[in-house]
Amino acid sequence: MVDSNQALKKYGKPNVQMEYKHMVSWDVPDWINRELPTVPNKIYCNRDLVKPLQKAFENIIERCLQNEVKTWDGCFNIRLIRGSTDPDDWSLHSWGIAIDINAAWNALGKIPQMSPELVKCFTDAGFHWGGTWRRKDGMHFQLARI
């Protein structure tokens, strides 16, 4: 599982004033937006996230699980891991290599309300799911490797 130390080594320290050479504004293909209207037309994310995320969306569509993606709740957000006071404990959202979906039904620390079939769409595409952690984060998917 990727942690903030690995991301720090590969991408550098998150800072709102630095230029993020690894970040892109991904134009989500129209056919994905037609099938998954909750997904935005553009996603500001790490270029390493684009192919796995597109594959996860393709899996969702191929497996007819579009209705299970109720909300898109974000990707890029420079911040510490929720609840952390360690100044070097950055969330992987800080590098745009994590996403959140269906947040209202999958609050941090609560029992996830995500179907195993939907989770598999992401894990089959190269993501790790926060719903398996000791402190459950069912809305959260992050790249399993960088």
PDB file of N, CA and C in Angstrom, residues 12-93:
ATOM      1  N   GLY A  12       7.555  14.883  -4.324  1.00  0.00           N
ATOM      2  CA  GLY A  12       7.975  16.062  -3.575  1.00  0.00           C
ATOM      3  C   GLY A  12       6.946  16.482  -2.549  1.00  0.00           C
ATOM      4  N   LYS A  13       7.314  17.479  -1.745  1.00  0.00           N
ATOM      5  CA  LYS A  13       6.449  17.936  -0.659  1.00  0.00           C
ATOM      6  C   LYS A  13       5.278  18.749  -1.204  1.00  0.00           C
ATOM      7  N   PRO A  14       4.073  18.435  -0.742  1.00  0.00           N
ATOM      8  CA  PRO A  14       2.916  19.227  -1.164  1.00  0.00           C
ATOM      9  C   PRO A  14       3.046  20.667  -0.677  1.00  0.00           C
ATOM     10  N   ASN A  15       2.737  21.597  -1.539  1.00  0.00           N
ATOM     11  CA  ASN A  15       2.825  23.003  -1.205  1.00  0.00           C
ATOM     12  C   ASN A  15       1.947  23.757  -2.193  1.00  0.00           C
ATOM     13  N   VAL A  16       1.068  24.571  -1.707  1.00  0.00           N
ATOM     14  CA  VAL A  16       0.135  25.272  -2.583  1.00  0.00           C
ATOM     15  C   VAL A  16       0.829  26.224  -3.547  1.00  0.00           C
ATOM     16  N   GLN A  17       2.079  26.609  -3.286  1.00  0.00           N
ATOM     17  CA  GLN A  17       2.774  27.554  -4.150  1.00  0.00           C
ATOM     18  C   GLN A  17       3.692  26.882  -5.172  1.00  0.00           C
ATOM     19  N   MET A  18       3.886  25.577  -5.076  1.00  0.00           N
ATOM     20  CA  MET A  18       4.790  24.914  -6.017  1.00  0.00           C
ATOM     21  C   MET A  18       4.043  24.516  -7.285  1.00  0.00           C
ATOM     22  N   GLU A  19       4.778  24.336  -8.356  1.00  0.00           N
ATOM     23  CA  GLU A  19       4.190  23.858  -9.599  1.00  0.00           C
ATOM     24  C   GLU A  19       4.175  22.335  -9.562  1.00  0.00           C
ATOM     25  N   TYR A  20       3.055  21.763  -9.838  1.00  0.00           N
ATOM     26  CA  TYR A  20       2.898  20.322  -9.796  1.00  0.00           C
ATOM     27  C   TYR A  20       3.064  19.753 -11.199  1.00  0.00           C
ATOM     28  N   LYS A  21       4.256  19.335 -11.529  1.00  0.00           N
ATOM     29  CA  LYS A  21       4.533  18.789 -12.859  1.00  0.00           C
ATOM     30  C   LYS A  21       3.844  17.440 -13.075  1.00  0.00           C
ATOM     31  N   HIS A  22       3.503  16.763 -11.998  1.00  0.00           N
ATOM     32  CA  HIS A  22       2.852  15.467 -12.093  1.00  0.00           C
ATOM     33  C   HIS A  22       1.327  15.571 -12.178  1.00  0.00           C
ATOM     34  N   MET A  23       0.792  16.787 -12.078  1.00  0.00           N
ATOM     35  CA  MET A  23      -0.653  16.989 -12.086  1.00  0.00           C
ATOM     36  C   MET A  23      -1.153  17.343 -13.482  1.00  0.00           C
ATOM     37  N   VAL A  24      -2.365  16.881 -13.790  1.00  0.00           N
ATOM     38  CA  VAL A  24      -3.004  17.178 -15.074  1.00  0.00           C
ATOM     39  C   VAL A  24      -4.480  17.489 -14.833  1.00  0.00           C
ATOM     40  N   SER A  25      -5.046  18.201 -15.775  1.00  0.00           N
ATOM     41  CA  SER A  25      -6.490  18.383 -15.797  1.00  0.00           C
ATOM     42  C   SER A  25      -7.009  17.377 -16.823  1.00  0.00           C
ATOM     43  N   TRP A  26      -7.515  16.263 -16.327  1.00  0.00           N
ATOM     44  CA  TRP A  26      -7.934  15.161 -17.194  1.00  0.00           C
ATOM     45  C   TRP A  26      -9.344  15.420 -17.724  1.00  0.00           C
ATOM     46  N   ASP A  27      -9.470  15.441 -19.037  1.00  0.00           N
ATOM     47  CA  ASP A  27     -10.770  15.530 -19.684  1.00  0.00           C
ATOM     48  C   ASP A  27     -11.377  14.132 -19.697  1.00  0.00           C
ATOM     49  N   VAL A  28     -12.310  13.905 -18.827  1.00  0.00           N
ATOM     50  CA  VAL A  28     -12.962  12.596 -18.750  1.00  0.00           C
ATOM     51  C   VAL A  28     -13.696  12.363 -20.070  1.00  0.00           C
ATOM     52  N   PRO A  29     -13.472  11.212 -20.711  1.00  0.00           N
ATOM     53  CA  PRO A  29     -14.138  10.962 -22.000  1.00  0.00           C
ATOM     54  C   PRO A  29     -15.664  11.112 -21.904  1.00  0.00           C
ATOM     55  N   ASP A  30     -16.242  11.683 -22.954  1.00  0.00           N
ATOM     56  CA  ASP A  30     -17.693  11.935 -22.980  1.00  0.00           C
ATOM     57  C   ASP A  30     -18.509  10.686 -22.702  1.00  0.00           C
ATOM     58  N   TRP A  31     -18.062   9.560 -23.246  1.00  0.00           N
ATOM     59  CA  TRP A  31     -18.849   8.333 -23.069  1.00  0.00           C
ATOM     60  C   TRP A  31     -18.895   7.905 -21.607  1.00  0.00           C
ATOM     61  N   ILE A  32     -17.843   8.212 -20.847  1.00  0.00           N
ATOM     62  CA  ILE A  32     -17.857   7.920 -19.411  1.00  0.00           C
ATOM     63  C   ILE A  32     -18.843   8.851 -18.712  1.00  0.00           C
ATOM     64  N   ASN A  33     -18.806  10.149 -19.073  1.00  0.00           N
ATOM     65  CA  ASN A  33     -19.729  11.099 -18.450  1.00  0.00           C
ATOM     66  C   ASN A  33     -21.191  10.786 -18.762  1.00  0.00           C
ATOM     67  N   ARG A  34     -21.452  10.254 -19.945  1.00  0.00           N
ATOM     68  CA  ARG A  34     -22.835   9.881 -20.266  1.00  0.00           C
ATOM     69  C   ARG A  34     -23.307   8.734 -19.380  1.00  0.00           C
ATOM     70  N   GLU A  35     -22.411   7.795 -19.099  1.00  0.00           N
ATOM     71  CA  GLU A  35     -22.762   6.624 -18.284  1.00  0.00           C
ATOM     72  C   GLU A  35     -22.647   6.882 -16.779  1.00  0.00           C
ATOM     73  N   LEU A  36     -21.761   7.782 -16.404  1.00  0.00           N
ATOM     74  CA  LEU A  36     -21.529   8.116 -14.988  1.00  0.00           C
ATOM     75  C   LEU A  36     -21.671   9.634 -14.808  1.00  0.00           C
ATOM     76  N   PRO A  37     -22.890  10.136 -14.824  1.00  0.00           N
ATOM     77  CA  PRO A  37     -23.081  11.593 -14.781  1.00  0.00           C
ATOM     78  C   PRO A  37     -22.617  12.264 -13.490  1.00  0.00           C
ATOM     79  N   THR A  38     -22.384  11.508 -12.426  1.00  0.00           N
ATOM     80  CA  THR A  38     -21.893  12.113 -11.181  1.00  0.00           C
ATOM     81  C   THR A  38     -20.398  12.436 -11.258  1.00  0.00           C
ATOM     82  N   VAL A  39     -19.705  11.858 -12.231  1.00  0.00           N
ATOM     83  CA  VAL A  39     -18.270  12.116 -12.405  1.00  0.00           C
ATOM     84  C   VAL A  39     -18.111  13.442 -13.162  1.00  0.00           C
ATOM     85  N   PRO A  40     -17.239  14.326 -12.698  1.00  0.00           N
ATOM     86  CA  PRO A  40     -17.075  15.611 -13.393  1.00  0.00           C
ATOM     87  C   PRO A  40     -16.465  15.445 -14.787  1.00  0.00           C
ATOM     88  N   ASN A  41     -16.657  16.454 -15.621  1.00  0.00           N
ATOM     89  CA  ASN A  41     -16.096  16.447 -16.983  1.00  0.00           C
ATOM     90  C   ASN A  41     -14.577  16.539 -16.965  1.00  0.00           C
ATOM     91  N   LYS A  42     -14.042  17.242 -15.979  1.00  0.00           N
ATOM     92  CA  LYS A  42     -12.590  17.391 -15.812  1.00  0.00           C
ATOM     93  C   LYS A  42     -12.238  17.022 -14.375  1.00  0.00           C
ATOM     94  N   ILE A  43     -11.145  16.312 -14.240  1.00  0.00           N
ATOM     95  CA  ILE A  43     -10.652  15.948 -12.914  1.00  0.00           C
ATOM     96  C   ILE A  43      -9.192  16.381 -12.824  1.00  0.00           C
ATOM     97  N   TYR A  44      -8.891  17.256 -11.862  1.00  0.00           N
ATOM     98  CA  TYR A  44      -7.512  17.655 -11.613  1.00  0.00           C
ATOM     99  C   TYR A  44      -6.890  16.580 -10.744  1.00  0.00           C
ATOM    100  N   CYS A  45      -5.922  15.850 -11.323  1.00  0.00           N
ATOM    101  CA  CYS A  45      -5.359  14.695 -10.623  1.00  0.00           C
ATOM    102  C   CYS A  45      -3.926  14.455 -11.073  1.00  0.00           C
ATOM    103  N   ASN A  46      -3.304  13.503 -10.443  1.00  0.00           N
ATOM    104  CA  ASN A  46      -1.963  13.076 -10.803  1.00  0.00           C
ATOM    105  C   ASN A  46      -2.033  12.295 -12.117  1.00  0.00           C
ATOM    106  N   ARG A  47      -1.083  12.526 -12.999  1.00  0.00           N
ATOM    107  CA  ARG A  47      -1.099  11.808 -14.291  1.00  0.00           C
ATOM    108  C   ARG A  47      -1.029  10.293 -14.082  1.00  0.00           C
ATOM    109  N   ASP A  48      -0.450   9.849 -12.965  1.00  0.00           N
ATOM    110  CA  ASP A  48      -0.388   8.410 -12.672  1.00  0.00           C
ATOM    111  C   ASP A  48      -1.762   7.823 -12.328  1.00  0.00           C
ATOM    112  N   LEU A  49      -2.726   8.669 -12.010  1.00  0.00           N
ATOM    113  CA  LEU A  49      -4.064   8.218 -11.644  1.00  0.00           C
ATOM    114  C   LEU A  49      -4.970   8.016 -12.855  1.00  0.00           C
ATOM    115  N   VAL A  50      -4.690   8.693 -13.958  1.00  0.00           N
ATOM    116  CA  VAL A  50      -5.611   8.736 -15.090  1.00  0.00           C
ATOM    117  C   VAL A  50      -5.960   7.349 -15.638  1.00  0.00           C
ATOM    118  N   LYS A  51      -4.980   6.557 -16.014  1.00  0.00           N
ATOM    119  CA  LYS A  51      -5.279   5.244 -16.617  1.00  0.00           C
ATOM    120  C   LYS A  51      -6.001   4.312 -15.649  1.00  0.00           C
ATOM    121  N   PRO A  52      -5.539   4.171 -14.400  1.00  0.00           N
ATOM    122  CA  PRO A  52      -6.277   3.305 -13.472  1.00  0.00           C
ATOM    123  C   PRO A  52      -7.701   3.802 -13.201  1.00  0.00           C
ATOM    124  N   LEU A  53      -7.876   5.119 -13.099  1.00  0.00           N
ATOM    125  CA  LEU A  53      -9.210   5.643 -12.833  1.00  0.00           C
ATOM    126  C   LEU A  53     -10.130   5.418 -14.032  1.00  0.00           C
ATOM    127  N   GLN A  54      -9.602   5.626 -15.234  1.00  0.00           N
ATOM    128  CA  GLN A  54     -10.415   5.351 -16.416  1.00  0.00           C
ATOM    129  C   GLN A  54     -10.805   3.874 -16.452  1.00  0.00           C
ATOM    130  N   LYS A  55      -9.862   2.994 -16.113  1.00  0.00           N
ATOM    131  CA  LYS A  55     -10.162   1.558 -16.084  1.00  0.00           C
ATOM    132  C   LYS A  55     -11.225   1.246 -15.030  1.00  0.00           C
ATOM    133  N   ALA A  56     -11.152   1.868 -13.871  1.00  0.00           N
ATOM    134  CA  ALA A  56     -12.168   1.651 -12.833  1.00  0.00           C
ATOM    135  C   ALA A  56     -13.541   2.085 -13.348  1.00  0.00           C
ATOM    136  N   PHE A  57     -13.604   3.241 -14.017  1.00  0.00           N
ATOM    137  CA  PHE A  57     -14.872   3.709 -14.582  1.00  0.00           C
ATOM    138  C   PHE A  57     -15.376   2.735 -15.649  1.00  0.00           C
ATOM    139  N   GLU A  58     -14.473   2.241 -16.491  1.00  0.00           N
ATOM    140  CA  GLU A  58     -14.858   1.251 -17.505  1.00  0.00           C
ATOM    141  C   GLU A  58     -15.416  -0.007 -16.844  1.00  0.00           C
ATOM    142  N   ASN A  59     -14.776  -0.454 -15.778  1.00  0.00           N
ATOM    143  CA  ASN A  59     -15.258  -1.630 -15.038  1.00  0.00           C
ATOM    144  C   ASN A  59     -16.674  -1.394 -14.509  1.00  0.00           C
ATOM    145  N   ILE A  60     -16.903  -0.224 -13.947  1.00  0.00           N
ATOM    146  CA  ILE A  60     -18.222   0.108 -13.407  1.00  0.00           C
ATOM    147  C   ILE A  60     -19.277   0.018 -14.502  1.00  0.00           C
ATOM    148  N   ILE A  61     -18.967   0.579 -15.654  1.00  0.00           N
ATOM    149  CA  ILE A  61     -19.913   0.590 -16.774  1.00  0.00           C
ATOM    150  C   ILE A  61     -20.120  -0.820 -17.317  1.00  0.00           C
ATOM    151  N   GLU A  62     -19.030  -1.551 -17.541  1.00  0.00           N
ATOM    152  CA  GLU A  62     -19.132  -2.918 -18.070  1.00  0.00           C
ATOM    153  C   GLU A  62     -19.909  -3.838 -17.138  1.00  0.00           C
ATOM    154  N   ARG A  63     -19.822  -3.594 -15.826  1.00  0.00           N
ATOM    155  CA  ARG A  63     -20.481  -4.451 -14.836  1.00  0.00           C
ATOM    156  C   ARG A  63     -21.860  -3.902 -14.425  1.00  0.00           C
ATOM    157  N   CYS A  64     -22.294  -2.853 -15.142  1.00  0.00           N
ATOM    158  CA  CYS A  64     -23.630  -2.257 -14.936  1.00  0.00           C
ATOM    159  C   CYS A  64     -23.852  -1.792 -13.496  1.00  0.00           C
ATOM    160  N   LEU A  65     -22.855  -1.121 -12.942  1.00  0.00           N
ATOM    161  CA  LEU A  65     -22.937  -0.634 -11.565  1.00  0.00           C
ATOM    162  C   LEU A  65     -23.006   0.896 -11.483  1.00  0.00           C
ATOM    163  N   GLN A  66     -23.359   1.545 -12.577  1.00  0.00           N
ATOM    164  CA  GLN A  66     -23.379   3.007 -12.631  1.00  0.00           C
ATOM    165  C   GLN A  66     -24.227   3.625 -11.518  1.00  0.00           C
ATOM    166  N   ASN A  67     -25.358   3.015 -11.186  1.00  0.00           N
ATOM    167  CA  ASN A  67     -26.255   3.579 -10.175  1.00  0.00           C
ATOM    168  C   ASN A  67     -25.652   3.555  -8.774  1.00  0.00           C
ATOM    169  N   GLU A  68     -24.575   2.805  -8.589  1.00  0.00           N
ATOM    170  CA  GLU A  68     -23.937   2.746  -7.269  1.00  0.00           C
ATOM    171  C   GLU A  68     -22.976   3.907  -7.020  1.00  0.00           C
ATOM    172  N   VAL A  69     -22.614   4.632  -8.073  1.00  0.00           N
ATOM    173  CA  VAL A  69     -21.764   5.819  -7.903  1.00  0.00           C
ATOM    174  C   VAL A  69     -22.709   7.004  -7.745  1.00  0.00           C
ATOM    175  N   LYS A  70     -22.994   7.342  -6.491  1.00  0.00           N
ATOM    176  CA  LYS A  70     -23.991   8.371  -6.196  1.00  0.00           C
ATOM    177  C   LYS A  70     -23.402   9.770  -6.205  1.00  0.00           C
ATOM    178  N   THR A  71     -22.159   9.889  -5.710  1.00  0.00           N
ATOM    179  CA  THR A  71     -21.516  11.211  -5.664  1.00  0.00           C
ATOM    180  C   THR A  71     -20.021  11.084  -5.936  1.00  0.00           C
ATOM    181  N   TRP A  72     -19.483  12.113  -6.552  1.00  0.00           N
ATOM    182  CA  TRP A  72     -18.033  12.302  -6.698  1.00  0.00           C
ATOM    183  C   TRP A  72     -17.659  13.299  -5.619  1.00  0.00           C
ATOM    184  N   ASP A  73     -16.737  12.917  -4.740  1.00  0.00           N
ATOM    185  CA  ASP A  73     -16.434  13.766  -3.599  1.00  0.00           C
ATOM    186  C   ASP A  73     -14.998  14.275  -3.558  1.00  0.00           C
ATOM    187  N   GLY A  74     -14.270  14.111  -4.655  1.00  0.00           N
ATOM    188  CA  GLY A  74     -12.993  14.788  -4.755  1.00  0.00           C
ATOM    189  C   GLY A  74     -11.801  13.901  -4.992  1.00  0.00           C
ATOM    190  N   CYS A  75     -10.719  14.608  -5.349  1.00  0.00           N
ATOM    191  CA  CYS A  75      -9.447  13.951  -5.641  1.00  0.00           C
ATOM    192  C   CYS A  75      -8.314  14.763  -5.018  1.00  0.00           C
ATOM    193  N   PHE A  76      -7.971  15.895  -5.611  1.00  0.00           N
ATOM    194  CA  PHE A  76      -6.822  16.685  -5.180  1.00  0.00           C
ATOM    195  C   PHE A  76      -7.203  17.630  -4.055  1.00  0.00           C
ATOM    196  N   ASN A  77      -6.464  17.525  -2.947  1.00  0.00           N
ATOM    197  CA  ASN A  77      -6.699  18.385  -1.791  1.00  0.00           C
ATOM    198  C   ASN A  77      -5.467  18.314  -0.899  1.00  0.00           C
ATOM    199  N   ILE A  78      -4.687  19.384  -0.843  1.00  0.00           N
ATOM    200  CA  ILE A  78      -3.474  19.394  -0.015  1.00  0.00           C
ATOM    201  C   ILE A  78      -3.887  19.497   1.447  1.00  0.00           C
ATOM    202  N   ARG A  79      -3.624  18.410   2.182  1.00  0.00           N
ATOM    203  CA  ARG A  79      -3.977  18.373   3.603  1.00  0.00           C
ATOM    204  C   ARG A  79      -3.296  17.194   4.268  1.00  0.00           C
ATOM    205  N   LEU A  80      -3.290  17.204   5.590  1.00  0.00           N
ATOM    206  CA  LEU A  80      -2.802  16.065   6.355  1.00  0.00           C
ATOM    207  C   LEU A  80      -3.879  14.979   6.375  1.00  0.00           C
ATOM    208  N   ILE A  81      -3.475  13.760   6.708  1.00  0.00           N
ATOM    209  CA  ILE A  81      -4.438  12.685   6.915  1.00  0.00           C
ATOM    210  C   ILE A  81      -5.381  13.139   8.020  1.00  0.00           C
ATOM    211  N   ARG A  82      -6.669  12.929   7.819  1.00  0.00           N
ATOM    212  CA  ARG A  82      -7.664  13.372   8.800  1.00  0.00           C
ATOM    213  C   ARG A  82      -7.348  12.808  10.180  1.00  0.00           C
ATOM    214  N   GLY A  83      -7.315  13.711  11.154  1.00  0.00           N
ATOM    215  CA  GLY A  83      -7.053  13.333  12.540  1.00  0.00           C
ATOM    216  C   GLY A  83      -5.579  13.355  12.910  1.00  0.00           C
ATOM    217  N   SER A  84      -4.691  13.499  11.944  1.00  0.00           N
ATOM    218  CA  SER A  84      -3.252  13.471  12.239  1.00  0.00           C
ATOM    219  C   SER A  84      -2.764  14.837  12.701  1.00  0.00           C
ATOM    220  N   THR A  85      -1.800  14.818  13.613  1.00  0.00           N
ATOM    221  CA  THR A  85      -1.133  16.050  14.039  1.00  0.00           C
ATOM    222  C   THR A  85       0.327  16.054  13.601  1.00  0.00           C
ATOM    223  N   ASP A  86       0.758  14.983  12.947  1.00  0.00           N
ATOM    224  CA  ASP A  86       2.127  14.877  12.443  1.00  0.00           C
ATOM    225  C   ASP A  86       2.246  15.738  11.185  1.00  0.00           C
ATOM    226  N   PRO A  87       3.119  16.753  11.179  1.00  0.00           N
ATOM    227  CA  PRO A  87       3.214  17.661  10.027  1.00  0.00           C
ATOM    228  C   PRO A  87       3.730  16.997   8.742  1.00  0.00           C
ATOM    229  N   ASP A  88       4.201  15.768   8.837  1.00  0.00           N
ATOM    230  CA  ASP A  88       4.668  15.052   7.641  1.00  0.00           C
ATOM    231  C   ASP A  88       3.735  13.916   7.244  1.00  0.00           C
ATOM    232  N   ASP A  89       2.546  13.874   7.826  1.00  0.00           N
ATOM    233  CA  ASP A  89       1.601  12.791   7.578  1.00  0.00           C
ATOM    234  C   ASP A  89       0.555  13.244   6.556  1.00  0.00           C
ATOM    235  N   TRP A  90       1.020  13.449   5.319  1.00  0.00           N
ATOM    236  CA  TRP A  90       0.174  13.997   4.264  1.00  0.00           C
ATOM    237  C   TRP A  90      -0.821  12.962   3.731  1.00  0.00           C
ATOM    238  N   SER A  91      -2.022  13.429   3.457  1.00  0.00           N
ATOM    239  CA  SER A  91      -3.010  12.607   2.764  1.00  0.00           C
ATOM    240  C   SER A  91      -2.550  12.384   1.329  1.00  0.00           C
ATOM    241  N   LEU A  92      -2.842  11.229   0.775  1.00  0.00           N
ATOM    242  CA  LEU A  92      -2.486  10.977  -0.631  1.00  0.00           C
ATOM    243  C   LEU A  92      -3.299  11.846  -1.585  1.00  0.00           C
ATOM    244  N   HIS A  93      -4.370  12.454  -1.092  1.00  0.00           N
ATOM    245  CA  HIS A  93      -5.098  13.447  -1.890  1.00  0.00           C
ATOM    246  C   HIS A  93      -4.187  14.641  -2.208  1.00  0.00           C
TER     247      HIS A  93
END
